[in-house]
Amino acid sequence: MYGFRWERWSALAGVLFATLFAIALALSGNTGGTPTEVTNWYADDGNQTKAFVAWFLYIASAIAFLSFLGTLRDMLVRAEGGPGTLSALVFGPGIAFTALYLASVSLFAAPAAQAGDSDFKLDPNTAEMFSNAGYLTLVSGVMLASIVVLSASTAALRTGVLPAWLGWIGLVVAVVMLFAVFFIPILVFVAWVLVVSLLMVVTAWRVRGNAPPATTTAVG
């Protein structure tokens, strides 16, 4: 029972990841398209606060993703049997994505930290450089995470651990993620995690519901 409860709640971590990411993204805001707009945005204390709150939420979402990733790997290992090649291809790139994701959100938050320091003046060009570096780091992480989606989808089609329709959709999602530079594929990946997380919870309930009842043997 303990294992079932832990699997159920850790599977829900994917939902938490998607939710925290969406909230953080909404708080991040648009710094503007000109040097003056960028300077004014970071000079606002409210915007600085929102940037730091978004950073904490992004960090929390990364932790939630790691929990989701571990549960997904365990599910695939049990379904595959043998060496678990596909589950390994899910876990390794998933860890790499998390590291790049953490680096990217920290780069996004760096200009706000600089703007809040009274001893230094934030240059708008430097702020934009950090923002662009953060975005490219995030894009590279999502492109790498396409291996996670591809491997999980292949495992779903081979083992039936997840619905076949999700496997076929996942193959398309994996290709789309290679174009993460256009941003929309990033949201597609987050949506994929959300859907898989919900399906993993349903699977955990089904496994529990199909488990044979425990039997007791009379002694003496």
XYZ file of N, CA and C in Angstrom:
660
model
N 0.825 -1.205 0.000
C 0.000 0.000 0.000
C 0.858 1.253 0.000
N 1.946 1.231 0.780
C 2.821 2.400 0.841
C 3.404 2.710 -0.530
N 3.853 1.649 -1.220
C 4.434 1.861 -2.540
C 3.427 2.446 -3.509
N 2.174 1.981 -3.435
C 1.136 2.491 -4.323
C 0.875 3.966 -4.045
N 0.763 4.319 -2.776
C 0.510 5.722 -2.436
C 1.648 6.609 -2.915
N 2.888 6.180 -2.699
C 4.026 6.985 -3.128
C 4.036 7.139 -4.637
N 3.750 6.073 -5.372
C 3.751 6.134 -6.828
C 2.670 7.074 -7.331
N 1.504 7.025 -6.679
C 0.405 7.884 -7.097
C 0.763 9.358 -6.921
N 1.282 9.702 -5.746
C 1.595 11.109 -5.474
C 2.803 11.594 -6.283
N 3.790 10.747 -6.467
C 4.946 11.164 -7.253
C 4.584 11.311 -8.725
N 3.605 10.530 -9.198
C 3.131 10.691 -10.570
C 2.456 12.049 -10.736
N 1.773 12.500 -9.714
C 1.129 13.806 -9.763
C 2.133 14.954 -9.809
N 3.393 14.660 -9.550
C 4.418 15.696 -9.599
C 4.515 16.315 -10.990
N 4.156 15.567 -12.010
C 4.140 16.123 -13.357
C 3.103 17.220 -13.502
N 1.968 17.047 -12.849
C 0.930 18.084 -12.835
C 1.453 19.317 -12.103
N 2.149 19.081 -10.990
C 2.719 20.188 -10.234
C 3.757 20.940 -11.057
N 4.579 20.204 -11.792
C 5.576 20.831 -12.659
C 4.909 21.761 -13.668
N 3.880 21.277 -14.351
C 3.203 22.070 -15.368
C 2.525 23.295 -14.752
N 1.931 23.115 -13.574
C 1.230 24.221 -12.914
C 2.201 25.309 -12.475
N 3.289 24.905 -11.823
C 4.274 25.883 -11.360
C 4.938 26.592 -12.536
N 5.205 25.853 -13.602
C 5.805 26.468 -14.786
C 4.882 27.534 -15.362
N 3.589 27.232 -15.448
C 2.632 28.175 -16.020
C 2.538 29.445 -15.172
N 2.514 29.281 -13.844
C 2.430 30.444 -12.958
C 3.694 31.287 -13.069
N 4.851 30.628 -13.064
C 6.116 31.351 -13.167
C 6.223 32.085 -14.495
N 5.767 31.455 -15.554
C 5.816 32.084 -16.866
C 4.942 33.336 -16.903
N 3.774 33.247 -16.258
C 2.874 34.401 -16.221
C 3.484 35.560 -15.426
N 4.258 35.226 -14.390
C 4.880 36.263 -13.568
C 6.095 36.890 -14.243
N 6.710 36.159 -15.145
C 7.954 36.630 -15.748
C 7.770 37.940 -16.515
N 6.700 38.057 -17.252
C 6.404 39.296 -17.952
C 7.336 39.566 -19.119
N 7.068 40.677 -19.806
C 7.847 41.095 -20.966
C 8.640 42.336 -20.599
N 9.947 42.256 -20.702
C 10.797 43.371 -20.279
C 10.812 44.515 -21.283
N 10.302 44.300 -22.491
C 10.275 45.358 -23.495
C 11.236 45.101 -24.634
N 11.113 45.939 -25.675
C 11.922 45.722 -26.863
C 12.976 46.771 -27.127
N 13.053 47.779 -26.267
C 14.058 48.832 -26.437
C 14.892 48.945 -25.170
N 16.111 49.501 -25.252
C 16.942 49.667 -24.055
C 16.248 50.449 -22.941
N 15.495 51.470 -23.300
C 14.789 52.261 -22.288
C 13.721 51.433 -21.588
N 12.960 50.656 -22.350
C 11.918 49.819 -21.760
C 12.519 48.761 -20.846
N 13.633 48.181 -21.261
C 14.296 47.170 -20.428
C 14.788 47.793 -19.121
N 15.404 48.955 -19.215
C 15.905 49.635 -18.014
C 14.764 49.975 -17.067
N 13.676 50.502 -17.603
C 12.529 50.877 -16.767
C 11.884 49.656 -16.125
N 11.849 48.549 -16.862
C 11.215 47.337 -16.321
C 11.990 46.830 -15.111
N 13.300 46.749 -15.240
C 14.107 46.225 -14.139
C 14.252 47.224 -12.998
N 14.023 48.516 -13.268
C 14.107 49.525 -12.214
C 12.896 49.474 -11.287
N 11.840 48.854 -11.741
C 10.619 48.751 -10.937
C 10.765 47.661 -9.881
N 10.573 48.030 -8.615
C 10.717 47.057 -7.526
C 9.720 45.906 -7.648
N 8.520 46.219 -8.129
C 7.516 45.171 -8.289
C 7.942 44.135 -9.314
N 8.529 44.603 -10.392
C 8.999 43.667 -11.417
C 10.155 42.823 -10.907
N 11.040 43.432 -10.114
C 12.142 42.673 -9.525
C 11.607 41.567 -8.616
N 10.598 41.911 -7.816
C 10.002 40.919 -6.917
C 9.367 39.785 -7.699
N 8.628 40.140 -8.758
C 7.994 39.106 -9.576
C 9.027 38.198 -10.225
N 10.164 38.788 -10.628
C 11.219 37.985 -11.251
C 11.785 36.969 -10.264
N 11.954 37.383 -9.002
C 12.490 36.467 -7.995
C 11.468 35.400 -7.615
N 10.193 35.797 -7.506
C 9.143 34.812 -7.206
C 9.063 33.789 -8.330
N 9.133 34.265 -9.579
C 9.112 33.350 -10.725
C 10.287 32.392 -10.668
N 11.457 32.902 -10.292
C 12.645 32.051 -10.189
C 12.438 30.929 -9.173
N 11.898 31.258 -7.997
C 11.633 30.235 -6.980
C 10.622 29.206 -7.487
N 9.612 29.668 -8.206
C 8.607 28.742 -8.737
C 9.209 27.833 -9.808
N 10.087 28.386 -10.630
C 10.776 27.558 -11.627
C 11.630 26.483 -10.944
N 12.333 26.868 -9.871
C 13.153 25.894 -9.139
C 12.272 24.788 -8.563
N 11.135 25.200 -7.976
C 10.211 24.216 -7.413
C 9.663 23.294 -8.500
N 9.402 23.854 -9.684
C 8.896 23.019 -10.779
C 9.955 22.024 -11.244
N 11.227 22.409 -11.178
C 12.300 21.483 -11.548
C 12.362 20.305 -10.581
N 12.177 20.589 -9.291
C 12.153 19.510 -8.292
C 10.975 18.574 -8.549
N 9.821 19.160 -8.881
C 8.645 18.350 -9.182
C 8.895 17.485 -10.422
N 9.577 18.055 -11.418
C 9.863 17.276 -12.626
C 10.756 16.079 -12.319
N 11.720 16.261 -11.425
C 12.594 15.143 -11.061
C 11.801 14.007 -10.423
N 10.830 14.350 -9.583
C 9.985 13.325 -8.971
C 9.161 12.610 -10.032
N 8.597 13.378 -10.956
C 7.848 12.785 -12.072
C 8.738 11.878 -12.906
N 9.948 12.335 -13.174
C 10.877 11.578 -14.005
C 11.231 10.240 -13.360
N 11.483 10.263 -12.051
C 11.815 9.025 -11.354
C 10.690 8.018 -11.395
N 9.454 8.489 -11.237
C 8.300 7.592 -11.282
C 8.080 7.038 -12.679
N 8.262 7.899 -13.690
C 8.131 7.433 -15.078
C 9.173 6.361 -15.379
N 10.391 6.571 -14.929
C 11.450 5.591 -15.159
C 11.109 4.257 -14.501
N 10.637 4.298 -13.251
C 10.290 3.061 -12.554
C 9.180 2.307 -13.278
N 8.199 3.051 -13.770
C 7.096 2.420 -14.492
C 7.601 1.732 -15.765
N 8.495 2.401 -16.488
C 9.013 1.834 -17.727
C 9.930 0.644 -17.464
N 10.698 0.705 -16.380
C 11.574 -0.417 -16.027
C 10.749 -1.667 -15.787
N 9.663 -1.540 -15.047
C 8.806 -2.697 -14.770
C 8.151 -3.210 -16.053
N 7.777 -2.290 -16.932
C 7.101 -2.703 -18.165
C 8.073 -3.354 -19.144
N 9.304 -2.819 -19.213
C 10.294 -3.339 -20.173
C 10.848 -4.683 -19.756
N 11.280 -4.767 -18.507
C 12.040 -5.931 -18.089
C 13.417 -5.889 -18.738
N 14.238 -6.857 -18.485
C 15.553 -6.909 -19.128
C 16.411 -5.714 -18.762
N 17.235 -5.235 -19.692
C 18.174 -4.154 -19.385
C 17.518 -2.791 -19.223
N 16.297 -2.609 -19.707
C 15.609 -1.337 -19.560
C 16.264 -0.202 -20.332
N 16.551 -0.448 -21.613
C 17.234 0.556 -22.423
C 16.416 1.832 -22.568
N 15.138 1.692 -22.859
C 14.289 2.865 -23.069
C 14.118 3.675 -21.789
N 13.991 2.979 -20.665
C 13.858 3.701 -19.391
C 15.124 4.480 -19.074
N 16.276 3.927 -19.458
C 17.543 4.643 -19.262
C 17.606 5.876 -20.149
N 17.087 5.753 -21.378
C 17.060 6.882 -22.302
C 16.059 7.948 -21.874
N 15.121 7.584 -21.021
C 14.210 8.566 -20.429
C 14.898 9.297 -19.291
N 15.573 8.538 -18.440
C 16.115 9.115 -17.205
C 17.323 10.008 -17.456
N 18.275 9.545 -18.262
C 19.499 10.320 -18.488
C 19.242 11.689 -19.106
N 18.592 11.755 -20.274
C 18.285 13.056 -20.860
C 17.353 13.891 -19.993
N 16.521 13.228 -19.195
C 15.646 13.969 -18.285
C 16.432 14.716 -17.229
N 17.467 14.084 -16.709
C 18.345 14.741 -15.737
C 19.089 15.901 -16.406
N 19.564 15.666 -17.634
C 20.274 16.725 -18.362
C 19.352 17.908 -18.631
N 18.100 17.633 -19.000
C 17.134 18.717 -19.213
C 16.945 19.530 -17.939
N 16.832 18.842 -16.809
C 16.622 19.542 -15.546
C 17.779 20.483 -15.239
N 19.005 20.025 -15.476
C 20.181 20.862 -15.223
C 20.170 22.101 -16.120
N 19.857 21.916 -17.398
C 19.804 23.054 -18.319
C 18.640 23.977 -17.979
N 17.553 23.406 -17.547
C 16.378 24.183 -17.144
C 16.710 25.077 -15.947
N 17.394 24.520 -14.959
C 17.799 25.297 -13.785
C 18.764 26.411 -14.175
N 19.689 26.104 -15.074
C 20.640 27.123 -15.524
C 19.926 28.243 -16.266
N 18.955 27.887 -17.090
C 18.259 28.895 -17.900
C 17.453 29.852 -17.032
N 16.707 29.326 -16.052
C 15.883 30.215 -15.222
C 16.758 31.091 -14.326
N 17.930 30.606 -13.958
C 18.853 31.425 -13.173
C 19.421 32.566 -14.015
N 19.692 32.283 -15.283
C 20.148 33.339 -16.185
C 19.057 34.389 -16.382
N 17.814 33.950 -16.462
C 16.705 34.886 -16.596
C 16.601 35.806 -15.378
N 16.871 35.254 -14.191
C 16.712 36.016 -12.951
C 17.913 36.902 -12.640
N 19.049 36.637 -13.269
C 20.278 37.364 -12.947
C 20.159 38.880 -13.124
N 19.561 39.390 -14.212
C 19.444 40.845 -14.348
C 18.634 41.497 -13.227
N 17.602 40.811 -12.745
C 16.800 41.355 -11.646
C 17.634 41.453 -10.377
N 18.510 40.462 -10.168
C 19.395 40.509 -9.001
C 20.380 41.666 -9.128
N 20.875 41.885 -10.334
C 21.796 42.991 -10.579
C 21.106 44.341 -10.391
N 19.862 44.426 -10.877
C 19.118 45.682 -10.764
C 18.816 46.040 -9.319
N 18.704 45.022 -8.467
C 18.405 45.276 -7.063
C 19.617 45.644 -6.239
N 20.799 45.620 -6.848
C 22.037 45.974 -6.143
C 22.326 47.457 -6.362
N 22.285 48.238 -5.291
C 22.465 49.691 -5.406
C 23.899 50.088 -5.753
N 24.856 49.168 -5.592
C 26.255 49.492 -5.878
C 26.600 49.394 -7.365
N 25.718 48.824 -8.152
C 25.983 48.640 -9.575
C 24.785 49.102 -10.390
N 25.040 49.515 -11.612
C 23.995 49.936 -12.525
C 23.828 48.876 -13.603
N 22.591 48.459 -13.800
C 22.310 47.427 -14.795
C 22.302 48.025 -16.190
N 23.113 47.448 -17.067
C 23.141 47.864 -18.464
C 22.077 47.073 -19.229
N 21.202 47.721 -19.996
C 20.132 47.000 -20.702
C 20.658 45.974 -21.700
N 21.807 46.261 -22.308
C 22.384 45.294 -23.235
C 22.822 44.027 -22.506
N 23.370 44.211 -21.297
C 23.761 43.051 -20.492
C 22.535 42.251 -20.080
N 21.464 42.959 -19.719
C 20.220 42.283 -19.337
C 19.685 41.443 -20.487
N 19.707 42.006 -21.680
C 19.226 41.276 -22.843
C 20.131 40.086 -23.167
N 21.425 40.249 -22.945
C 22.348 39.150 -23.196
C 22.034 37.968 -22.267
N 21.799 38.264 -20.994
C 21.451 37.198 -20.047
C 20.118 36.553 -20.420
N 19.175 37.386 -20.852
C 17.870 36.869 -21.235
C 17.982 35.941 -22.443
N 18.754 36.355 -23.427
C 18.944 35.517 -24.615
C 19.697 34.233 -24.281
N 20.700 34.352 -23.396
C 21.451 33.159 -22.987
C 20.539 32.186 -22.248
N 19.663 32.724 -21.399
C 18.727 31.873 -20.681
C 17.765 31.165 -21.613
N 17.284 31.890 -22.612
C 16.338 31.295 -23.552
C 16.997 30.198 -24.381
N 18.197 30.459 -24.867
C 18.887 29.452 -25.667
C 19.234 28.215 -24.837
N 19.551 28.431 -23.567
C 19.817 27.290 -22.683
C 18.566 26.467 -22.481
N 17.424 27.154 -22.308
C 16.153 26.440 -22.170
C 15.815 25.682 -23.447
N 16.036 26.319 -24.593
C 15.752 25.674 -25.876
C 16.587 24.406 -26.042
N 17.869 24.493 -25.704
C 18.729 23.316 -25.827
C 18.272 22.203 -24.896
N 17.795 22.572 -23.704
C 17.296 21.565 -22.775
C 16.052 20.872 -23.293
N 15.133 21.631 -23.869
C 13.907 21.043 -24.414
C 14.223 20.174 -25.622
N 15.159 20.609 -26.458
C 15.557 19.779 -27.599
C 16.132 18.450 -27.115
N 16.925 18.491 -26.048
C 17.473 17.265 -25.484
C 16.365 16.403 -24.873
N 15.371 17.061 -24.279
C 14.263 16.326 -23.667
C 13.397 15.613 -24.694
N 13.580 15.932 -25.970
C 12.837 15.200 -27.000
C 13.166 13.712 -26.946
N 14.371 13.384 -26.464
C 14.749 11.972 -26.303
C 13.892 11.323 -25.225
N 13.563 12.085 -24.178
C 12.685 11.580 -23.116
C 11.327 11.207 -23.702
N 10.763 12.131 -24.473
C 9.441 11.902 -25.065
C 9.486 10.751 -26.067
N 10.517 10.731 -26.896
C 10.648 9.676 -27.901
C 10.770 8.304 -27.255
N 11.596 8.198 -26.225
C 11.811 6.909 -25.560
C 10.561 6.448 -24.825
N 9.912 7.358 -24.115
C 8.688 7.001 -23.394
C 7.587 6.593 -24.362
N 7.504 7.281 -25.489
C 6.483 6.950 -26.484
C 6.748 5.591 -27.119
N 8.008 5.324 -27.419
C 8.365 4.013 -27.980
C 8.044 2.902 -26.992
N 8.343 3.142 -25.708
C 8.033 2.149 -24.674
C 6.527 1.927 -24.570
N 5.757 3.008 -24.708
C 4.298 2.879 -24.644
C 3.786 2.012 -25.781
N 4.336 2.187 -26.974
C 3.892 1.404 -28.132
C 4.343 -0.052 -28.034
N 5.512 -0.275 -27.429
C 6.043 -1.642 -27.343
C 5.413 -2.441 -26.214
N 5.173 -1.796 -25.077
C 4.760 -2.526 -23.876
C 3.303 -2.305 -23.500
N 2.691 -1.228 -23.988
C 1.318 -0.933 -23.606
C 1.187 -0.368 -22.205
N 2.309 0.059 -21.602
C 2.246 0.597 -20.256
C 1.466 1.904 -20.225
N 1.454 2.612 -21.333
C 0.646 3.815 -21.520
C -0.151 3.637 -22.811
N -1.244 4.357 -22.984
C -2.082 4.176 -24.181
C -1.309 4.349 -25.486
N -1.683 3.582 -26.475
C -0.998 3.635 -27.769
C -1.156 5.011 -28.421
N -2.337 5.629 -28.226
C -2.538 6.944 -28.846
C -1.545 7.965 -28.301
N -1.211 7.817 -27.009
C -0.221 8.721 -26.425
C 1.151 8.457 -27.036
N 1.438 7.195 -27.329
C 2.708 6.861 -27.948
C 2.856 7.504 -29.316
N 1.794 7.422 -30.125
C 1.860 8.014 -31.464
C 1.951 9.542 -31.391
N 1.178 10.134 -30.503
C 1.243 11.588 -30.333
C 2.624 11.996 -29.836
N 3.181 11.185 -28.935
C 4.494 11.491 -28.385
C 5.578 11.517 -29.447
N 5.467 10.646 -30.447
C 6.446 10.652 -31.532
C 6.417 11.984 -32.285
N 5.217 12.517 -32.469
C 5.087 13.823 -33.134
C 5.617 14.933 -32.234
N 5.285 14.844 -30.949
C 5.745 15.848 -29.985
C 7.268 15.896 -29.943
N 7.897 14.730 -29.979
C 9.365 14.669 -29.941
C 9.977 15.409 -31.119
N 9.374 15.274 -32.289
C 9.879 15.982 -33.472
C 9.652 17.485 -33.329
N 8.482 17.856 -32.857
C 8.154 19.274 -32.680
C 9.122 19.943 -31.717
N 9.539 19.222 -30.684
C 10.429 19.778 -29.672
C 11.803 20.145 -30.226
N 12.162 19.582 -31.339
C 13.439 19.930 -31.972
C 13.436 21.365 -32.492
N 12.245 21.958 -32.572
C 12.104 23.342 -33.032
C 11.717 24.252 -31.861
N 12.256 23.938 -30.689
C 11.904 24.665 -29.474
C 12.286 26.135 -29.520
N 13.131 26.524 -30.452
C 13.534 27.917 -30.573
C 12.327 28.815 -30.858
N 11.234 28.243 -31.363
C 10.022 29.008 -31.649
C 9.089 29.107 -30.438
N 9.512 28.613 -29.295
C 8.839 28.706 -27.983
C 7.621 27.785 -27.848
N 6.722 27.774 -28.830
C 5.516 26.940 -28.720
C 5.859 25.485 -28.408
N 6.900 24.884 -29.020
C 7.253 23.504 -28.665
C 7.594 23.317 -27.187
N 8.051 24.386 -26.526
C 8.318 24.292 -25.083
C 7.009 24.049 -24.341
N 5.979 24.788 -24.721
C 4.663 24.602 -24.103
C 4.084 23.232 -24.441
N 4.370 22.746 -25.641
C 3.905 21.409 -26.043
C 4.531 20.353 -25.137
N 5.811 20.502 -24.825
C 6.479 19.553 -23.930
C 5.861 19.588 -22.539
N 5.602 20.779 -22.023
C 4.981 20.903 -20.702
C 3.606 20.240 -20.695
N 2.849 20.427 -21.783
C 1.536 19.794 -21.892
C 1.668 18.273 -21.930
N 2.696 17.775 -22.624
C 2.933 16.323 -22.678
C 3.201 15.770 -21.278
N 4.023 16.457 -20.507
C 4.295 16.022 -19.131
C 3.000 15.987 -18.319
N 2.166 16.996 -18.491
C 0.899 17.058 -17.769
C 0.016 15.863 -18.099
N -0.125 15.563 -19.383
C -0.979 14.448 -19.805
C -0.421 13.120 -19.317
N 0.876 12.909 -19.462
C 1.495 11.656 -19.022
C 1.348 11.490 -17.519
N 1.516 12.574 -16.783
C 1.378 12.513 -15.333
C -0.018 12.054 -14.929
N -1.027 12.626 -15.559
C -2.408 12.237 -15.242
C -2.668 10.780 -15.606
N -2.145 10.338 -16.746
C -2.334 8.948 -17.157
C -1.594 7.989 -16.224
N -0.445 8.408 -15.694
C 0.288 7.568 -14.749
C -0.500 7.387 -13.453
N -1.197 8.435 -13.038
C -2.042 8.322 -11.846
C -3.162 7.324 -12.094
N -3.794 7.414 -13.268
C -4.859 6.482 -13.617
C -4.325 5.050 -13.660
N -3.136 4.883 -14.227
C -2.515 3.557 -14.296
C -2.259 3.004 -12.912
N -1.802 3.866 -12.000
C -1.547 3.419 -10.625
C -2.835 2.943 -9.970
N -3.938 3.638 -10.216
C -5.224 3.212 -9.665
C -5.652 1.870 -10.260
N -5.441 1.703 -11.561
C -5.840 0.444 -12.202
C -5.032 -0.722 -11.668
N -3.717 -0.487 -11.496
C -2.862 -1.544 -10.957
C -3.349 -1.943 -9.573
N -3.703 -0.952 -8.770
C -4.193 -1.233 -7.428
C -5.520 -1.966 -7.477
N -6.394 -1.523 -8.430
C -7.705 -2.137 -8.515
C -7.655 -3.566 -9.028
N -6.664 -3.890 -9.856
C -6.550 -5.237 -10.423
C -5.719 -6.178 -9.567
N -5.116 -5.633 -8.505
C -4.268 -6.482 -7.665
C -5.118 -7.518 -6.939
N -4.660 -8.740 -6.855
C -5.433 -9.778 -6.180
C -5.515 -9.493 -4.695
N -6.615 -9.807 -4.056
C -6.744 -9.550 -2.634
C -5.754 -10.382 -1.840
N -5.312 -9.822 -0.731
C -4.363 -10.529 0.120
C -5.055 -11.705 0.799
N -4.353 -12.821 0.907
C -4.909 -14.025 1.531
C -4.185 -14.297 2.823
N -4.892 -14.850 3.757
C -4.294 -15.213 5.041
C -4.393 -16.708 5.227
N -3.409 -17.265 5.861
C -3.376 -18.704 6.105
C -3.530 -18.965 7.577
N -4.450 -19.779 7.894
C -4.702 -20.101 9.313
C -3.539 -20.963 9.827
N -3.113 -20.670 11.016
C -2.029 -21.407 11.646
C -2.587 -22.162 12.845
N -2.263 -23.395 12.883
C -2.760 -24.215 13.990
C -4.195 -24.558 13.751
